[in-house]
Tab-separated table of C-alpha atoms and ligand atoms in Angstrom:
chain	number	residue	atom	x	y	z
A	21	MET	CA	0.003	-0.003	0.000
A	22	LYS	CA	1.442	3.343	-1.065
A	23	PRO	CA	1.759	5.826	1.811
A	24	LEU	CA	-0.575	8.809	1.578
A	25	SER	CA	0.788	12.275	0.980
A	26	SER	CA	-0.352	15.293	2.937
A	27	GLU	CA	-2.198	16.414	-0.232
A	28	ASP	CA	-4.151	13.125	-0.284
A	29	ILE	CA	-5.155	13.576	3.341
A	30	SER	CA	-6.031	17.242	3.069
A	31	GLN	CA	-8.160	16.634	-0.054
A	32	ARG	CA	-10.088	13.849	1.619
A	33	LEU	CA	-10.627	15.932	4.743
A	34	ALA	CA	-11.840	18.851	2.628
A	35	SER	CA	-14.342	16.749	0.731
A	36	ILE	CA	-15.766	15.302	3.940
A	37	GLN	CA	-15.879	18.749	5.568
A	38	GLU	CA	-17.907	20.008	2.578
A	39	SER	CA	-20.543	17.331	3.141
A	40	LEU	CA	-20.971	18.124	6.848
A	41	THR	CA	-24.132	19.717	8.090
A	42	SER	CA	-23.592	22.887	10.138
A	43	SER	CA	-24.122	21.132	13.448
A	44	ALA	CA	-21.767	18.230	12.765
A	45	ARG	CA	-18.056	17.841	13.421
A	46	LEU	CA	-15.574	15.308	12.105
A	47	VAL	CA	-13.675	12.879	14.309
A	48	ALA	CA	-10.735	11.655	12.219
A	49	VAL	CA	-10.187	8.036	13.239
A	50	SER	CA	-6.427	7.510	13.136
A	51	LYS	CA	-6.316	4.066	14.708
A	52	PHE	CA	-3.749	1.684	13.155
A	53	HIS	CA	-2.240	4.629	11.229
A	54	PRO	CA	1.058	6.311	12.050
A	55	ALA	CA	1.387	9.507	14.051
A	56	SER	CA	2.727	11.158	10.868
A	57	TYR	CA	-0.804	10.852	9.381
A	58	VAL	CA	-2.224	12.639	12.422
A	59	GLU	CA	0.330	15.420	11.907
A	60	MET	CA	-0.653	15.760	8.228
A	61	ALA	CA	-4.321	15.936	9.099
A	62	TYR	CA	-3.562	18.472	11.807
A	63	GLU	CA	-1.666	20.665	9.375
A	64	ALA	CA	-4.757	20.503	7.150
A	65	GLY	CA	-6.819	21.889	10.010
A	66	GLN	CA	-8.210	18.732	11.636
A	67	ARG	CA	-8.301	18.868	15.437
A	68	ILE	CA	-10.448	15.961	16.714
A	69	PHE	CA	-8.957	12.469	16.426
A	70	GLY	CA	-10.419	9.122	17.397
A	71	GLU	CA	-8.467	6.126	18.672
A	72	SER	CA	-9.673	2.714	19.809
A	73	ARG	CA	-6.706	1.136	21.560
A	74	VAL	CA	-5.225	2.482	24.778
A	75	GLN	CA	-1.560	1.707	24.082
A	76	GLU	CA	-1.684	3.166	20.605
A	77	LEU	CA	-3.413	6.297	21.847
A	78	VAL	CA	-0.917	6.796	24.674
A	79	ASP	CA	1.992	6.360	22.240
A	80	LYS	CA	0.524	8.945	19.871
A	81	TRP	CA	-0.287	11.325	22.692
A	82	GLU	CA	3.242	11.111	24.058
A	83	ARG	CA	4.697	11.736	20.648
A	84	LEU	CA	2.401	14.630	19.669
A	85	HIS	CA	1.093	16.511	22.674
A	86	GLN	CA	3.946	18.963	23.052
A	87	SER	CA	3.961	20.064	19.431
A	88	TYR	CA	0.185	19.894	19.039
A	89	PRO	CA	-1.336	20.725	22.419
A	90	ASP	CA	-4.770	21.497	20.959
A	91	ILE	CA	-5.352	18.025	19.482
A	92	VAL	CA	-8.608	16.708	20.911
A	93	TRP	CA	-8.495	12.951	21.483
A	94	HIS	CA	-11.685	10.891	21.601
A	95	PHE	CA	-11.573	7.290	22.754
A	96	ILE	CA	-14.026	5.276	20.609
A	97	GLY	CA	-13.233	1.581	21.075
A	98	PRO	CA	-13.658	-1.174	23.609
A	99	LEU	CA	-12.109	0.083	26.857
A	100	GLN	CA	-10.937	-2.269	29.603
A	101	THR	CA	-11.518	-0.914	33.080
A	102	ASN	CA	-7.909	-1.555	34.120
A	103	LYS	CA	-6.689	0.729	31.324
A	104	VAL	CA	-8.781	3.812	32.035
A	105	LYS	CA	-6.021	5.160	34.252
A	106	TYR	CA	-3.639	5.554	31.333
A	107	ILE	CA	-5.905	7.903	29.380
A	108	ALA	CA	-7.699	9.703	32.225
A	109	PRO	CA	-5.088	12.474	32.481
A	110	PHE	CA	-5.564	13.732	28.932
A	111	ILE	CA	-8.544	12.203	27.120
A	112	SER	CA	-11.049	14.805	25.847
A	113	MET	CA	-13.993	12.449	25.491
A	114	ILE	CA	-14.717	8.745	26.017
A	115	GLU	CA	-17.417	7.938	23.476
A	116	SER	CA	-17.567	4.188	24.125
A	117	VAL	CA	-18.962	3.838	27.628
A	118	THR	CA	-20.568	0.423	27.470
A	119	SER	CA	-21.049	-0.705	31.052
A	120	GLU	CA	-21.703	0.536	34.579
A	121	ARG	CA	-18.432	-0.961	35.724
A	122	LEU	CA	-16.530	1.017	33.145
A	123	LEU	CA	-18.442	4.179	34.014
A	124	ALA	CA	-17.608	3.747	37.709
A	125	GLU	CA	-13.926	3.348	36.899
A	126	ILE	CA	-13.910	6.445	34.662
A	127	CYS	CA	-15.450	8.416	37.546
A	128	ARG	CA	-12.813	7.053	39.930
A	129	GLN	CA	-9.864	7.840	37.668
A	130	ALA	CA	-11.211	11.283	36.731
A	131	GLN	CA	-11.456	12.196	40.384
A	132	ARG	CA	-7.966	10.850	40.996
A	133	VAL	CA	-6.512	13.224	38.414
A	134	GLY	CA	-8.873	16.079	39.299
A	135	ARG	CA	-10.676	16.182	35.972
A	136	THR	CA	-14.216	15.992	34.679
A	137	ILE	CA	-14.184	13.679	31.667
A	138	PRO	CA	-16.843	14.167	28.994
A	139	ILE	CA	-18.493	10.866	28.081
A	140	LEU	CA	-21.039	9.421	25.700
A	141	LEU	CA	-23.083	6.314	26.386
A	142	GLU	CA	-22.847	3.739	23.614
A	143	VAL	CA	-26.219	2.433	22.483
A	144	HIS	CA	-26.521	-1.034	21.007
A	145	VAL	CA	-28.817	-0.773	18.002
A	146	ALA	CA	-27.112	-2.967	15.431
A	147	GLU	CA	-28.272	-6.488	14.746
A	148	GLU	CA	-24.781	-7.936	15.267
A	149	GLU	CA	-24.413	-9.527	18.673
A	150	THR	CA	-20.706	-8.726	18.550
A	151	LYS	CA	-21.333	-5.006	18.801
A	152	SER	CA	-21.382	-3.633	22.302
A	153	GLY	CA	-23.307	-1.020	24.226
A	154	PHE	CA	-26.348	-0.508	26.423
A	155	THR	CA	-29.848	-1.257	25.225
A	156	PRO	CA	-32.154	1.775	25.146
A	157	ASP	CA	-33.849	0.547	28.328
A	158	GLU	CA	-30.507	0.180	30.092
A	159	ILE	CA	-29.671	3.740	29.075
A	160	ARG	CA	-32.954	5.032	30.468
A	161	ALA	CA	-32.309	3.197	33.735
A	162	LEU	CA	-28.738	4.486	33.959
A	163	VAL	CA	-29.713	8.102	33.274
A	164	THR	CA	-32.333	7.789	35.991
A	165	ARG	CA	-29.742	6.445	38.424
A	166	ILE	CA	-27.349	9.287	37.627
A	167	HIS	CA	-30.213	11.721	38.243
A	168	ASP	CA	-31.100	10.083	41.563
A	169	GLU	CA	-27.552	9.597	42.887
A	170	PRO	CA	-25.310	12.188	41.206
A	171	GLU	CA	-22.690	11.901	43.949
A	172	LEU	CA	-21.829	8.421	42.607
A	173	TYR	CA	-21.034	9.828	39.195
A	174	ARG	CA	-18.731	12.715	39.991
A	175	GLY	CA	-15.882	13.042	37.529
A	176	VAL	CA	-17.842	12.623	34.321
A	177	ALA	CA	-19.993	14.916	32.226
A	178	LEU	CA	-22.652	13.043	30.253
A	179	GLN	CA	-22.703	14.741	26.860
A	180	GLY	CA	-24.722	12.433	24.640
A	181	LEU	CA	-24.946	9.098	22.875
A	182	MET	CA	-22.781	7.098	20.483
A	183	ALA	CA	-23.848	4.272	18.191
A	184	MET	CA	-22.729	2.033	15.358
A	185	ALA	CA	-25.238	0.827	12.794
A	186	SER	CA	-25.439	-2.702	11.463
A	187	HIS	CA	-22.874	-3.619	8.845
A	188	VAL	CA	-25.390	-4.192	6.040
A	189	GLU	CA	-26.139	-2.903	2.537
A	190	ASP	CA	-29.749	-1.965	3.298
A	191	GLU	CA	-29.699	1.814	3.694
A	192	ALA	CA	-33.250	1.962	4.987
A	193	LYS	CA	-32.259	-0.335	7.834
A	194	ILE	CA	-29.159	1.716	8.678
A	195	SER	CA	-31.185	4.946	8.594
A	196	GLU	CA	-33.821	3.481	10.854
A	197	GLU	CA	-31.149	2.449	13.383
A	198	PHE	CA	-29.675	5.964	13.390
A	199	ALA	CA	-33.168	7.450	13.684
A	200	SER	CA	-33.920	5.234	16.668
A	201	VAL	CA	-30.785	6.553	18.422
A	202	ARG	CA	-31.820	10.107	17.642
A	203	ARG	CA	-35.274	9.474	19.115
A	204	LEU	CA	-33.720	8.104	22.289
A	205	PHE	CA	-31.440	11.168	22.433
A	206	GLU	CA	-34.403	13.536	22.100
A	207	GLU	CA	-36.434	11.568	24.615
A	208	LEU	CA	-33.640	11.881	27.168
A	209	ARG	CA	-33.200	15.580	26.477
A	210	ALA	CA	-36.888	16.092	27.165
A	211	SER	CA	-37.002	13.753	30.153
A	212	GLY	CA	-36.053	16.175	32.872
A	213	LEU	CA	-33.622	13.540	34.149
A	214	LEU	CA	-30.386	15.068	32.871
A	215	LEU	CA	-28.363	16.960	35.434
A	216	SER	CA	-26.922	19.259	32.790
A	217	PRO	CA	-29.262	19.160	29.786
A	218	GLU	CA	-27.327	21.992	28.145
A	219	LEU	CA	-24.289	19.658	27.974
A	220	PHE	CA	-26.222	16.748	26.440
A	221	THR	CA	-25.671	17.750	22.828
A	222	GLU	CA	-23.681	15.058	21.065
A	223	LEU	CA	-24.960	12.304	18.839
A	224	SER	CA	-21.929	10.396	17.543
A	225	MET	CA	-22.898	8.139	14.661
A	226	GLY	CA	-21.720	7.413	11.145
A	227	MET	CA	-18.463	5.964	9.814
A	228	SER	CA	-16.850	5.925	6.362
A	229	GLY	CA	-19.512	3.667	4.875
A	230	ASP	CA	-22.625	5.268	6.295
A	231	TYR	CA	-21.961	8.811	7.455
A	232	PRO	CA	-24.206	10.572	4.877
A	233	LEU	CA	-27.132	8.605	6.368
A	234	ALA	CA	-26.061	9.509	9.908
A	235	LEU	CA	-25.841	13.210	9.002
A	236	ARG	CA	-29.387	13.049	7.630
A	237	GLU	CA	-30.530	11.577	10.950
A	238	GLY	CA	-28.940	14.344	12.973
A	239	ALA	CA	-25.421	13.185	13.871
A	240	THR	CA	-23.269	15.871	15.523
A	241	LEU	CA	-20.062	13.816	15.463
A	242	ILE	CA	-19.108	11.489	12.626
A	243	ARG	CA	-16.195	9.090	13.126
A	244	ILE	CA	-14.316	8.533	9.880
A	245	GLY	CA	-11.172	6.493	9.416
A	246	SER	CA	-10.629	4.676	6.139
A	247	ALA	CA	-12.196	7.407	3.953
A	248	ILE	CA	-9.451	9.731	5.179
A	249	PHE	CA	-6.445	7.547	5.946
A	250	GLY	CA	-7.081	4.524	3.727
A	251	ASP	CA	-7.370	0.867	4.626
A	252	ARG	CA	-5.979	-0.204	7.976
A	253	ALA	CA	-3.082	-2.668	8.001
B	302	LIG	C1	-12.754	2.199	13.410
B	302	LIG	C2	-13.942	2.890	13.880
B	302	LIG	C3	-14.541	3.913	13.112
B	302	LIG	C4	-14.067	4.335	11.738
B	302	LIG	O1	-14.337	3.328	10.813
B	302	LIG	P1	-14.141	3.586	9.241
B	302	LIG	O2	-15.045	2.613	8.617
B	302	LIG	O3	-12.693	3.334	8.952
B	302	LIG	O4	-14.523	5.001	8.954
B	302	LIG	C5	-15.653	4.553	13.655
B	302	LIG	N1	-16.136	4.216	14.865
B	302	LIG	C6	-15.598	3.231	15.624
B	302	LIG	C7	-16.199	2.932	16.921
B	302	LIG	C8	-14.497	2.545	15.160
B	302	LIG	O5	-13.977	1.572	15.900
């Protein structure tokens, strides 16, 4: 595979940026790609980057944070509770909160480093059993618990929902999954249960293969890897 040039990356970023709705922002998913690609995207104006493995993220952060202190790192992949401590000092958002145990550990580590970490709750809407996340009912129950016992959840700021659609060709099915996440998001915003409703603004959905559909259903963050950086090794 031929390495990408900075022109390749900046052209791809520009064409995605053009397709964004005014309320949506791009998370450039740099996982499995070298830090040099992050630098090229940064030089082209990109600031939010998504990573899905702790070690890889920490390596990139160590290499880049002094030269590029305004990079905003989002964690988007499966996160083991015993690894939260490595990213708690610097992570800007953890989008992939998939269990109460993980949420409790994020709270604990955030308090340890004196931060409030923005989080999204991952909703399971896809048909694949392998995908993770809370069911809509689990999310409703969790938001109610956070409302009832906020002292247990110090250290995080709940800012919205994240989801991945089924990996299928059927666009109507994908759109309906995104729409169901948006309806849950709006229901929660109207529920009176959010401690800081003004912070609950993010709907992270859409990847390289389906982001136009996600934008149509109201995504505010789209997470795009291969359409910017090419296939992952
Ligand atoms: C890898 C990944 C993406 C980006 O996928 P592409 O198809 O390369 O755009 C988005 N979201 C999550 C959660 C991912 O793990």
